Amino acid sequence: MRLTLREVTGKDMDLLFRWANDPLTRQNAFQTEQIPYEIHRAWFVRVLADRDVIMFVLCSENPSCEIGQIRMSVEDYEEEKLALIDYSIDPDMRGKGYGSKMILMAEERMRTERTDVVYCKAQVKYSNIASAKVFERCGYDREDKDDYIEFSKRIRGI
């Protein structure tokens, strides 16, 4: 099955809303409350216009379907830039290895499209064992913090 990353467009607002409010996604998020649609809409419009937020949807061609989303928020880190990763997988597509494929594909896009980004990082709750395993499979370094695990990987200038 051929996988592609396509950029998020305004047409994806409802899809991302549905994925964001999935019960397991909310459980694994740092803010666990359901997201009201108006709050999501305002957030979506803001991040879609932000040059430092890159969002993709992972898609398969055969059968044609949307599998998950990844958001990479570019931030200053010391004297370099990093991309903070947030991702989710459609509930029906979990457990099939798509998380690690999507992260590695997004890293590659960052290398070619945002040459200023040096690191990728993610923060994962200790209870989110599946996501922790995904970042470990993708070669991220693990650092245990008080309330979460921080995963980081240098993607440029290695």
CSV table of N, CA and C in Angstrom, one decimal:
chain,number,residue,atom,x,y,z
A,1,MET,N,0.9,-1.2,0.0
A,1,MET,CA,0.0,0.0,0.0
A,1,MET,C,0.9,1.2,0.0
A,2,ARG,N,0.7,2.1,-0.9
A,2,ARG,CA,1.4,3.4,-1.0
A,2,ARG,C,0.8,4.4,-0.1
A,3,LEU,N,1.7,5.0,0.8
A,3,LEU,CA,1.3,6.0,1.7
A,3,LEU,C,1.8,7.4,1.3
A,4,THR,N,1.0,8.4,1.5
A,4,THR,CA,1.5,9.8,1.2
A,4,THR,C,1.1,10.7,2.3
A,5,LEU,N,1.8,11.8,2.4
A,5,LEU,CA,1.5,12.8,3.3
A,5,LEU,C,1.0,14.0,2.5
A,6,ARG,N,-0.2,14.5,2.8
A,6,ARG,CA,-0.7,15.7,2.1
A,6,ARG,C,-0.9,16.7,3.1
A,7,GLU,N,-0.7,18.0,2.7
A,7,GLU,CA,-0.9,19.1,3.6
A,7,GLU,C,-2.4,19.2,4.0
A,8,VAL,N,-2.6,19.6,5.3
A,8,VAL,CA,-3.9,19.8,5.8
A,8,VAL,C,-4.5,21.1,5.1
A,9,THR,N,-5.8,21.0,4.7
A,9,THR,CA,-6.4,22.2,4.1
A,9,THR,C,-7.7,22.5,5.0
A,10,GLY,N,-8.3,23.6,4.6
A,10,GLY,CA,-9.5,24.0,5.3
A,10,GLY,C,-10.6,22.9,5.3
A,11,LYS,N,-10.6,22.0,4.3
A,11,LYS,CA,-11.6,21.0,4.2
A,11,LYS,C,-11.4,19.9,5.3
A,12,ASP,N,-10.2,19.9,6.0
A,12,ASP,CA,-9.9,18.9,7.0
A,12,ASP,C,-10.4,19.3,8.4
A,13,MET,N,-11.0,20.4,8.6
A,13,MET,CA,-11.4,20.9,9.9
A,13,MET,C,-12.3,19.8,10.6
A,14,ASP,N,-13.3,19.3,10.0
A,14,ASP,CA,-14.2,18.4,10.7
A,14,ASP,C,-13.5,17.0,10.9
A,15,LEU,N,-12.7,16.6,10.0
A,15,LEU,CA,-11.9,15.3,10.2
A,15,LEU,C,-11.0,15.4,11.4
A,16,LEU,N,-10.2,16.5,11.5
A,16,LEU,CA,-9.4,16.7,12.6
A,16,LEU,C,-10.1,16.9,13.9
A,17,PHE,N,-11.3,17.5,13.9
A,17,PHE,CA,-12.2,17.6,15.1
A,17,PHE,C,-12.6,16.2,15.6
A,18,ARG,N,-13.0,15.4,14.6
A,18,ARG,CA,-13.4,14.0,15.0
A,18,ARG,C,-12.3,13.3,15.6
A,19,TRP,N,-11.1,13.3,15.0
A,19,TRP,CA,-10.0,12.6,15.5
A,19,TRP,C,-9.6,13.2,16.9
A,20,ALA,N,-9.6,14.5,17.1
A,20,ALA,CA,-9.2,15.1,18.3
A,20,ALA,C,-10.1,14.7,19.5
A,21,ASN,N,-11.4,14.5,19.2
A,21,ASN,CA,-12.3,14.2,20.3
A,21,ASN,C,-12.6,12.7,20.4
A,22,ASP,N,-11.8,11.9,19.7
A,22,ASP,CA,-11.9,10.4,20.0
A,22,ASP,C,-11.5,10.1,21.4
A,23,PRO,N,-12.3,9.3,22.1
A,23,PRO,CA,-12.0,9.0,23.5
A,23,PRO,C,-10.6,8.7,23.9
A,24,LEU,N,-9.9,7.8,23.1
A,24,LEU,CA,-8.6,7.4,23.5
A,24,LEU,C,-7.6,8.5,23.2
A,25,THR,N,-7.8,9.3,22.2
A,25,THR,CA,-7.0,10.5,21.9
A,25,THR,C,-7.1,11.5,23.0
A,26,ARG,N,-8.3,11.7,23.5
A,26,ARG,CA,-8.5,12.6,24.7
A,26,ARG,C,-7.8,12.1,25.9
A,27,GLN,N,-7.9,10.8,26.1
A,27,GLN,CA,-7.3,10.2,27.3
A,27,GLN,C,-5.8,10.3,27.3
A,28,ASN,N,-5.2,10.3,26.1
A,28,ASN,CA,-3.7,10.4,26.0
A,28,ASN,C,-3.2,11.8,25.8
A,29,ALA,N,-4.1,12.8,25.7
A,29,ALA,CA,-3.8,14.2,25.6
A,29,ALA,C,-3.5,14.7,27.0
A,30,PHE,N,-2.7,15.8,27.0
A,30,PHE,CA,-2.4,16.5,28.3
A,30,PHE,C,-3.7,17.2,28.8
A,31,GLN,N,-4.5,17.7,27.9
A,31,GLN,CA,-5.8,18.2,28.3
A,31,GLN,C,-6.9,17.2,27.9
A,32,THR,N,-7.5,16.5,28.8
A,32,THR,CA,-8.3,15.4,28.5
A,32,THR,C,-9.8,15.7,28.2
A,33,GLU,N,-10.2,16.9,28.4
A,33,GLU,CA,-11.6,17.3,28.2
A,33,GLU,C,-11.9,17.3,26.7
A,34,GLN,N,-13.2,17.0,26.4
A,34,GLN,CA,-13.7,17.1,25.0
A,34,GLN,C,-13.5,18.5,24.5
A,35,ILE,N,-13.2,18.7,23.2
A,35,ILE,CA,-13.0,20.0,22.7
A,35,ILE,C,-14.3,20.5,22.0
A,36,PRO,N,-14.8,21.6,22.5
A,36,PRO,CA,-16.0,22.2,21.8
A,36,PRO,C,-15.7,22.6,20.3
A,37,TYR,N,-16.7,22.4,19.5
A,37,TYR,CA,-16.4,22.7,18.0
A,37,TYR,C,-16.0,24.1,17.8
A,38,GLU,N,-16.5,25.1,18.5
A,38,GLU,CA,-16.1,26.5,18.2
A,38,GLU,C,-14.7,26.8,18.7
A,39,ILE,N,-14.3,26.1,19.7
A,39,ILE,CA,-12.9,26.2,20.2
A,39,ILE,C,-11.9,25.6,19.1
A,40,HIS,N,-12.3,24.4,18.6
A,40,HIS,CA,-11.6,23.8,17.6
A,40,HIS,C,-11.5,24.6,16.3
A,41,ARG,N,-12.6,25.2,15.9
A,41,ARG,CA,-12.6,26.0,14.7
A,41,ARG,C,-11.7,27.2,14.8
A,42,ALA,N,-11.7,27.9,15.9
A,42,ALA,CA,-10.8,29.0,16.1
A,42,ALA,C,-9.4,28.6,16.1
A,43,TRP,N,-9.1,27.5,16.8
A,43,TRP,CA,-7.7,26.9,16.8
A,43,TRP,C,-7.3,26.6,15.4
A,44,PHE,N,-8.1,25.8,14.7
A,44,PHE,CA,-7.8,25.4,13.4
A,44,PHE,C,-7.5,26.5,12.4
A,45,VAL,N,-8.3,27.5,12.4
A,45,VAL,CA,-8.1,28.7,11.5
A,45,VAL,C,-6.7,29.3,11.9
A,46,ARG,N,-6.5,29.5,13.2
A,46,ARG,CA,-5.2,30.1,13.6
A,46,ARG,C,-4.0,29.3,13.2
A,47,VAL,N,-4.0,28.0,13.4
A,47,VAL,CA,-2.8,27.2,13.1
A,47,VAL,C,-2.7,27.0,11.6
A,48,LEU,N,-3.8,26.9,10.9
A,48,LEU,CA,-3.7,26.8,9.4
A,48,LEU,C,-2.9,28.0,8.8
A,49,ALA,N,-3.1,29.2,9.4
A,49,ALA,CA,-2.5,30.4,8.9
A,49,ALA,C,-1.0,30.6,9.4
A,50,ASP,N,-0.6,29.8,10.4
A,50,ASP,CA,0.7,30.0,11.0
A,50,ASP,C,1.8,29.3,10.2
A,51,ARG,N,2.7,30.0,9.7
A,51,ARG,CA,3.8,29.5,8.9
A,51,ARG,C,4.7,28.5,9.7
A,52,ASP,N,4.7,28.6,11.1
A,52,ASP,CA,5.5,27.7,11.9
A,52,ASP,C,4.7,26.5,12.4
A,53,VAL,N,3.5,26.2,11.8
A,53,VAL,CA,2.8,25.0,12.2
A,53,VAL,C,2.6,24.3,10.8
A,54,ILE,N,3.2,23.1,10.7
A,54,ILE,CA,3.0,22.3,9.5
A,54,ILE,C,2.2,21.1,9.9
A,55,MET,N,1.1,20.9,9.1
A,55,MET,CA,0.2,19.8,9.4
A,55,MET,C,0.0,18.9,8.2
A,56,PHE,N,0.0,17.6,8.4
A,56,PHE,CA,-0.2,16.7,7.3
A,56,PHE,C,-1.3,15.7,7.7
A,57,VAL,N,-1.9,15.1,6.7
A,57,VAL,CA,-2.8,13.9,6.8
A,57,VAL,C,-2.1,12.8,6.1
A,58,LEU,N,-1.9,11.6,6.8
A,58,LEU,CA,-1.4,10.4,6.2
A,58,LEU,C,-2.5,9.8,5.4
A,59,CYS,N,-2.3,9.5,4.2
A,59,CYS,CA,-3.3,8.9,3.3
A,59,CYS,C,-2.8,7.6,2.6
A,60,SER,N,-3.7,6.7,2.4
A,60,SER,CA,-3.3,5.5,1.5
A,60,SER,C,-4.0,5.7,0.2
A,61,GLU,N,-3.4,5.1,-0.8
A,61,GLU,CA,-4.1,5.2,-2.2
A,61,GLU,C,-5.0,4.1,-2.4
A,62,ASN,N,-4.7,2.9,-1.9
A,62,ASN,CA,-5.5,1.7,-2.2
A,62,ASN,C,-5.6,0.9,-1.0
A,63,PRO,N,-6.7,0.9,-0.3
A,63,PRO,CA,-7.9,1.7,-0.7
A,63,PRO,C,-7.7,3.1,-0.2
A,64,SER,N,-8.4,4.0,-0.9
A,64,SER,CA,-8.2,5.4,-0.6
A,64,SER,C,-8.8,5.7,0.8
A,65,CYS,N,-8.0,6.2,1.7
A,65,CYS,CA,-8.5,6.6,3.0
A,65,CYS,C,-7.5,7.5,3.8
A,66,GLU,N,-8.0,8.2,4.7
A,66,GLU,CA,-7.2,9.0,5.6
A,66,GLU,C,-6.9,8.2,6.9
A,67,ILE,N,-5.7,8.1,7.2
A,67,ILE,CA,-5.2,7.3,8.3
A,67,ILE,C,-4.9,8.0,9.6
A,68,GLY,N,-4.3,9.2,9.5
A,68,GLY,CA,-4.0,9.9,10.7
A,68,GLY,C,-3.5,11.3,10.3
A,69,GLN,N,-3.1,12.1,11.4
A,69,GLN,CA,-2.6,13.4,11.2
A,69,GLN,C,-1.4,13.6,12.0
A,70,ILE,N,-0.5,14.5,11.6
A,70,ILE,CA,0.6,14.9,12.3
A,70,ILE,C,0.8,16.4,12.2
A,71,ARG,N,1.1,17.0,13.4
A,71,ARG,CA,1.3,18.5,13.4
A,71,ARG,C,2.7,18.7,14.0
A,72,MET,N,3.4,19.6,13.3
A,72,MET,CA,4.8,19.9,13.7
A,72,MET,C,4.9,21.4,13.9
A,73,SER,N,5.0,21.8,15.2
A,73,SER,CA,5.1,23.2,15.5
A,73,SER,C,6.5,23.6,15.7
A,74,VAL,N,7.0,24.5,14.9
A,74,VAL,CA,8.4,25.0,14.9
A,74,VAL,C,8.5,26.0,16.0
A,75,GLU,N,9.6,25.8,16.8
A,75,GLU,CA,9.9,26.7,17.9
A,75,GLU,C,11.4,26.9,18.0
A,76,ASP,N,11.7,28.0,18.6
A,76,ASP,CA,13.1,28.3,18.9
A,76,ASP,C,13.6,27.3,20.0
A,77,TYR,N,14.8,26.8,19.9
A,77,TYR,CA,15.4,25.9,20.9
A,77,TYR,C,16.8,26.2,21.0
A,78,GLU,N,17.2,26.9,22.1
A,78,GLU,CA,18.5,27.4,22.3
A,78,GLU,C,18.8,28.2,21.1
A,79,GLU,N,19.8,27.9,20.3
A,79,GLU,CA,20.1,28.8,19.1
A,79,GLU,C,19.7,28.1,17.8
A,80,GLU,N,18.9,27.1,17.9
A,80,GLU,CA,18.4,26.3,16.8
A,80,GLU,C,16.9,26.2,16.8
A,81,LYS,N,16.3,25.6,15.8
A,81,LYS,CA,14.8,25.4,15.7
A,81,LYS,C,14.5,23.9,15.9
A,82,LEU,N,13.4,23.7,16.6
A,82,LEU,CA,12.9,22.3,16.7
A,82,LEU,C,11.5,22.3,16.3
A,83,ALA,N,11.0,21.1,16.0
A,83,ALA,CA,9.6,20.9,15.6
A,83,ALA,C,9.0,20.0,16.7
A,84,LEU,N,8.0,20.5,17.4
A,84,LEU,CA,7.3,19.8,18.4
A,84,LEU,C,6.2,19.0,17.7
A,85,ILE,N,6.2,17.6,17.9
A,85,ILE,CA,5.3,16.7,17.2
A,85,ILE,C,4.1,16.4,18.0
A,86,ASP,N,3.0,16.5,17.4
A,86,ASP,CA,1.7,16.0,17.9
A,86,ASP,C,1.0,15.2,16.8
A,87,TYR,N,0.6,13.9,17.1
A,87,TYR,CA,0.0,13.1,16.1
A,87,TYR,C,-1.1,12.3,16.6
A,88,SER,N,-2.0,11.8,15.7
A,88,SER,CA,-3.0,10.9,16.1
A,88,SER,C,-3.4,10.0,14.9
A,89,ILE,N,-3.9,8.8,15.2
A,89,ILE,CA,-4.2,7.9,14.2
A,89,ILE,C,-5.7,7.6,14.3
A,90,ASP,N,-6.4,7.5,13.2
A,90,ASP,CA,-7.8,7.1,13.1
A,90,ASP,C,-8.0,5.9,14.0
A,91,PRO,N,-9.1,5.9,14.8
A,91,PRO,CA,-9.3,4.7,15.7
A,91,PRO,C,-9.3,3.4,15.0
A,92,ASP,N,-9.8,3.3,13.8
A,92,ASP,CA,-9.9,2.1,13.0
A,92,ASP,C,-8.6,1.6,12.4
A,93,MET,N,-7.6,2.5,12.5
A,93,MET,CA,-6.3,2.2,11.8
A,93,MET,C,-5.1,2.0,12.8
A,94,ARG,N,-5.4,2.1,14.1
A,94,ARG,CA,-4.4,1.9,15.1
A,94,ARG,C,-3.8,0.5,15.2
A,95,GLY,N,-2.6,0.5,15.7
A,95,GLY,CA,-2.0,-0.8,15.9
A,95,GLY,C,-1.4,-1.5,14.6
A,96,LYS,N,-1.3,-0.7,13.5
A,96,LYS,CA,-0.9,-1.3,12.3
A,96,LYS,C,0.5,-0.7,11.8
A,97,GLY,N,1.1,0.1,12.7
A,97,GLY,CA,2.4,0.6,12.4
A,97,GLY,C,2.4,2.0,11.6
A,98,TYR,N,1.2,2.6,11.5
A,98,TYR,CA,1.2,3.8,10.8
A,98,TYR,C,1.8,5.0,11.5
A,99,GLY,N,1.8,5.0,12.8
A,99,GLY,CA,2.3,6.1,13.6
A,99,GLY,C,3.8,6.3,13.2
A,100,SER,N,4.6,5.2,13.3
A,100,SER,CA,6.0,5.4,13.0
A,100,SER,C,6.3,5.7,11.5
A,101,LYS,N,5.5,5.2,10.6
A,101,LYS,CA,5.6,5.5,9.2
A,101,LYS,C,5.4,7.0,9.0
A,102,MET,N,4.3,7.5,9.6
A,102,MET,CA,3.9,8.9,9.5
A,102,MET,C,5.0,9.8,10.0
A,103,ILE,N,5.5,9.5,11.2
A,103,ILE,CA,6.5,10.3,11.8
A,103,ILE,C,7.8,10.4,11.0
A,104,LEU,N,8.2,9.2,10.5
A,104,LEU,CA,9.4,9.2,9.6
A,104,LEU,C,9.2,10.0,8.3
A,105,MET,N,8.0,9.9,7.7
A,105,MET,CA,7.7,10.6,6.5
A,105,MET,C,7.7,12.1,6.8
A,106,ALA,N,7.1,12.5,7.9
A,106,ALA,CA,7.1,13.9,8.3
A,106,ALA,C,8.5,14.5,8.5
A,107,GLU,N,9.3,13.7,9.2
A,107,GLU,CA,10.7,14.1,9.4
A,107,GLU,C,11.4,14.4,8.0
A,108,GLU,N,11.2,13.5,7.1
A,108,GLU,CA,11.8,13.7,5.7
A,108,GLU,C,11.2,15.0,5.1
A,109,ARG,N,10.0,15.3,5.2
A,109,ARG,CA,9.4,16.5,4.7
A,109,ARG,C,10.0,17.7,5.4
A,110,MET,N,10.3,17.6,6.7
A,110,MET,CA,10.9,18.7,7.4
A,110,MET,C,12.3,19.0,6.9
A,111,ARG,N,13.0,17.9,6.6
A,111,ARG,CA,14.4,18.0,6.1
A,111,ARG,C,14.4,18.8,4.8
A,112,THR,N,13.5,18.6,4.0
A,112,THR,CA,13.5,19.2,2.6
A,112,THR,C,12.7,20.5,2.6
A,113,GLU,N,11.7,20.7,3.4
A,113,GLU,CA,10.9,21.9,3.3
A,113,GLU,C,11.2,23.0,4.4
A,114,ARG,N,11.8,22.6,5.5
A,114,ARG,CA,12.1,23.5,6.6
A,114,ARG,C,13.6,23.3,7.0
A,115,THR,N,14.5,23.8,6.2
A,115,THR,CA,15.9,23.5,6.4
A,115,THR,C,16.4,24.2,7.7
A,116,ASP,N,15.6,25.0,8.3
A,116,ASP,CA,16.0,25.6,9.6
A,116,ASP,C,15.8,24.7,10.8
A,117,VAL,N,15.0,23.7,10.6
A,117,VAL,CA,14.6,22.8,11.8
A,117,VAL,C,15.7,21.8,11.9
A,118,VAL,N,16.3,21.7,13.2
A,118,VAL,CA,17.4,20.8,13.5
A,118,VAL,C,16.9,19.5,14.3
A,119,TYR,N,15.9,19.7,15.1
A,119,TYR,CA,15.5,18.7,16.0
A,119,TYR,C,13.9,18.5,15.9
A,120,CYS,N,13.5,17.3,16.2
A,120,CYS,CA,12.1,17.0,16.4
A,120,CYS,C,12.0,16.5,17.8
A,121,LYS,N,10.9,16.9,18.5
A,121,LYS,CA,10.6,16.5,19.9
A,121,LYS,C,9.2,16.2,20.0
A,122,ALA,N,8.9,15.4,21.1
A,122,ALA,CA,7.5,15.0,21.4
A,122,ALA,C,7.4,14.8,22.9
A,123,GLN,N,6.3,15.1,23.4
A,123,GLN,CA,6.0,14.9,24.9
A,123,GLN,C,4.9,13.9,24.9
A,124,VAL,N,5.1,12.8,25.7
A,124,VAL,CA,4.2,11.7,25.7
A,124,VAL,C,3.9,11.3,27.2
A,125,LYS,N,2.7,11.2,27.5
A,125,LYS,CA,2.3,10.8,28.9
A,125,LYS,C,2.8,9.4,29.2
A,126,TYR,N,3.2,9.1,30.4
A,126,TYR,CA,3.7,7.8,30.8
A,126,TYR,C,2.7,6.7,30.5
A,127,SER,N,1.4,7.0,30.6
A,127,SER,CA,0.4,6.0,30.4
A,127,SER,C,0.2,5.7,28.9
A,128,ASN,N,0.8,6.5,28.0
A,128,ASN,CA,0.6,6.3,26.6
A,128,ASN,C,1.7,5.4,26.0
A,129,ILE,N,1.7,4.2,26.4
A,129,ILE,CA,2.7,3.2,26.0
A,129,ILE,C,2.9,3.1,24.5
A,130,ALA,N,1.8,3.1,23.8
A,130,ALA,CA,1.8,2.9,22.3
A,130,ALA,C,2.6,4.0,21.7
A,131,SER,N,2.4,5.3,22.1
A,131,SER,CA,3.1,6.4,21.4
A,131,SER,C,4.6,6.3,21.9
A,132,ALA,N,4.9,5.9,23.1
A,132,ALA,CA,6.3,5.8,23.5
A,132,ALA,C,7.0,4.8,22.6
A,133,LYS,N,6.4,3.7,22.4
A,133,LYS,CA,7.0,2.7,21.5
A,133,LYS,C,7.2,3.2,20.1
A,134,VAL,N,6.3,4.0,19.6
A,134,VAL,CA,6.4,4.6,18.2
A,134,VAL,C,7.6,5.4,18.2
A,135,PHE,N,7.8,6.3,19.1
A,135,PHE,CA,9.0,7.2,19.1
A,135,PHE,C,10.3,6.4,19.3
A,136,GLU,N,10.3,5.4,20.1
A,136,GLU,CA,11.5,4.5,20.3
A,136,GLU,C,11.8,3.8,18.9
A,137,ARG,N,10.8,3.3,18.2
A,137,ARG,CA,11.0,2.6,16.9
A,137,ARG,C,11.6,3.6,15.9
A,138,CYS,N,11.2,4.9,16.0
A,138,CYS,CA,11.7,5.9,15.1
A,138,CYS,C,13.1,6.4,15.4
A,139,GLY,N,13.7,5.9,16.5
A,139,GLY,CA,15.1,6.3,16.8
A,139,GLY,C,15.2,7.5,17.7
A,140,TYR,N,14.1,7.9,18.4
A,140,TYR,CA,14.2,9.1,19.3
A,140,TYR,C,14.8,8.7,20.6
A,141,ASP,N,15.5,9.7,21.1
A,141,ASP,CA,16.1,9.5,22.5
A,141,ASP,C,15.1,9.8,23.5
A,142,ARG,N,15.1,9.1,24.6
A,142,ARG,CA,14.1,9.2,25.6
A,142,ARG,C,14.7,9.9,26.8
A,143,GLU,N,13.9,10.8,27.4
A,143,GLU,CA,14.3,11.5,28.7
A,143,GLU,C,13.0,11.5,29.5
A,144,ASP,N,13.1,10.9,30.7
A,144,ASP,CA,12.0,10.9,31.6
A,144,ASP,C,11.9,12.2,32.4
A,145,LYS,N,10.8,12.8,32.3
A,145,LYS,CA,10.5,14.1,33.0
A,145,LYS,C,9.6,13.7,34.2
A,146,ASP,N,9.2,14.7,35.0
A,146,ASP,CA,8.3,14.5,36.1
A,146,ASP,C,6.9,14.0,35.6
A,147,ASP,N,6.3,14.6,34.7
A,147,ASP,CA,5.0,14.3,34.3
A,147,ASP,C,4.8,13.7,32.9
A,148,TYR,N,5.9,13.5,32.2
A,148,TYR,CA,5.8,13.0,30.8
A,148,TYR,C,7.2,12.5,30.4
A,149,ILE,N,7.2,11.8,29.3
A,149,ILE,CA,8.5,11.4,28.6
A,149,ILE,C,8.7,12.4,27.5
A,150,GLU,N,9.9,12.8,27.4
A,150,GLU,CA,10.3,13.7,26.2
A,150,GLU,C,11.2,12.9,25.3
A,151,PHE,N,10.7,12.8,24.0
A,151,PHE,CA,11.5,12.1,23.0
A,151,PHE,C,12.1,13.2,22.1
A,152,SER,N,13.3,13.0,21.7
A,152,SER,CA,14.0,14.0,20.8
A,152,SER,C,14.9,13.3,19.8
A,153,LYS,N,15.0,13.9,18.7
A,153,LYS,CA,15.8,13.3,17.6
A,153,LYS,C,16.4,14.5,16.8
A,154,ARG,N,17.7,14.4,16.5
A,154,ARG,CA,18.3,15.4,15.7
A,154,ARG,C,18.1,14.9,14.2
A,155,ILE,N,17.5,15.8,13.4
A,155,ILE,CA,17.2,15.4,12.0
A,155,ILE,C,18.1,16.1,11.0
A,156,ARG,N,19.0,17.0,11.5
A,156,ARG,CA,19.9,17.7,10.5
A,156,ARG,C,21.3,17.9,11.2
A,157,GLY,N,22.3,17.8,10.4
A,157,GLY,CA,23.6,18.1,10.9
A,157,GLY,C,24.1,17.0,11.8
A,158,ILE,N,23.8,15.8,11.5
A,158,ILE,CA,24.2,14.6,12.3
A,158,ILE,C,25.6,14.3,12.1
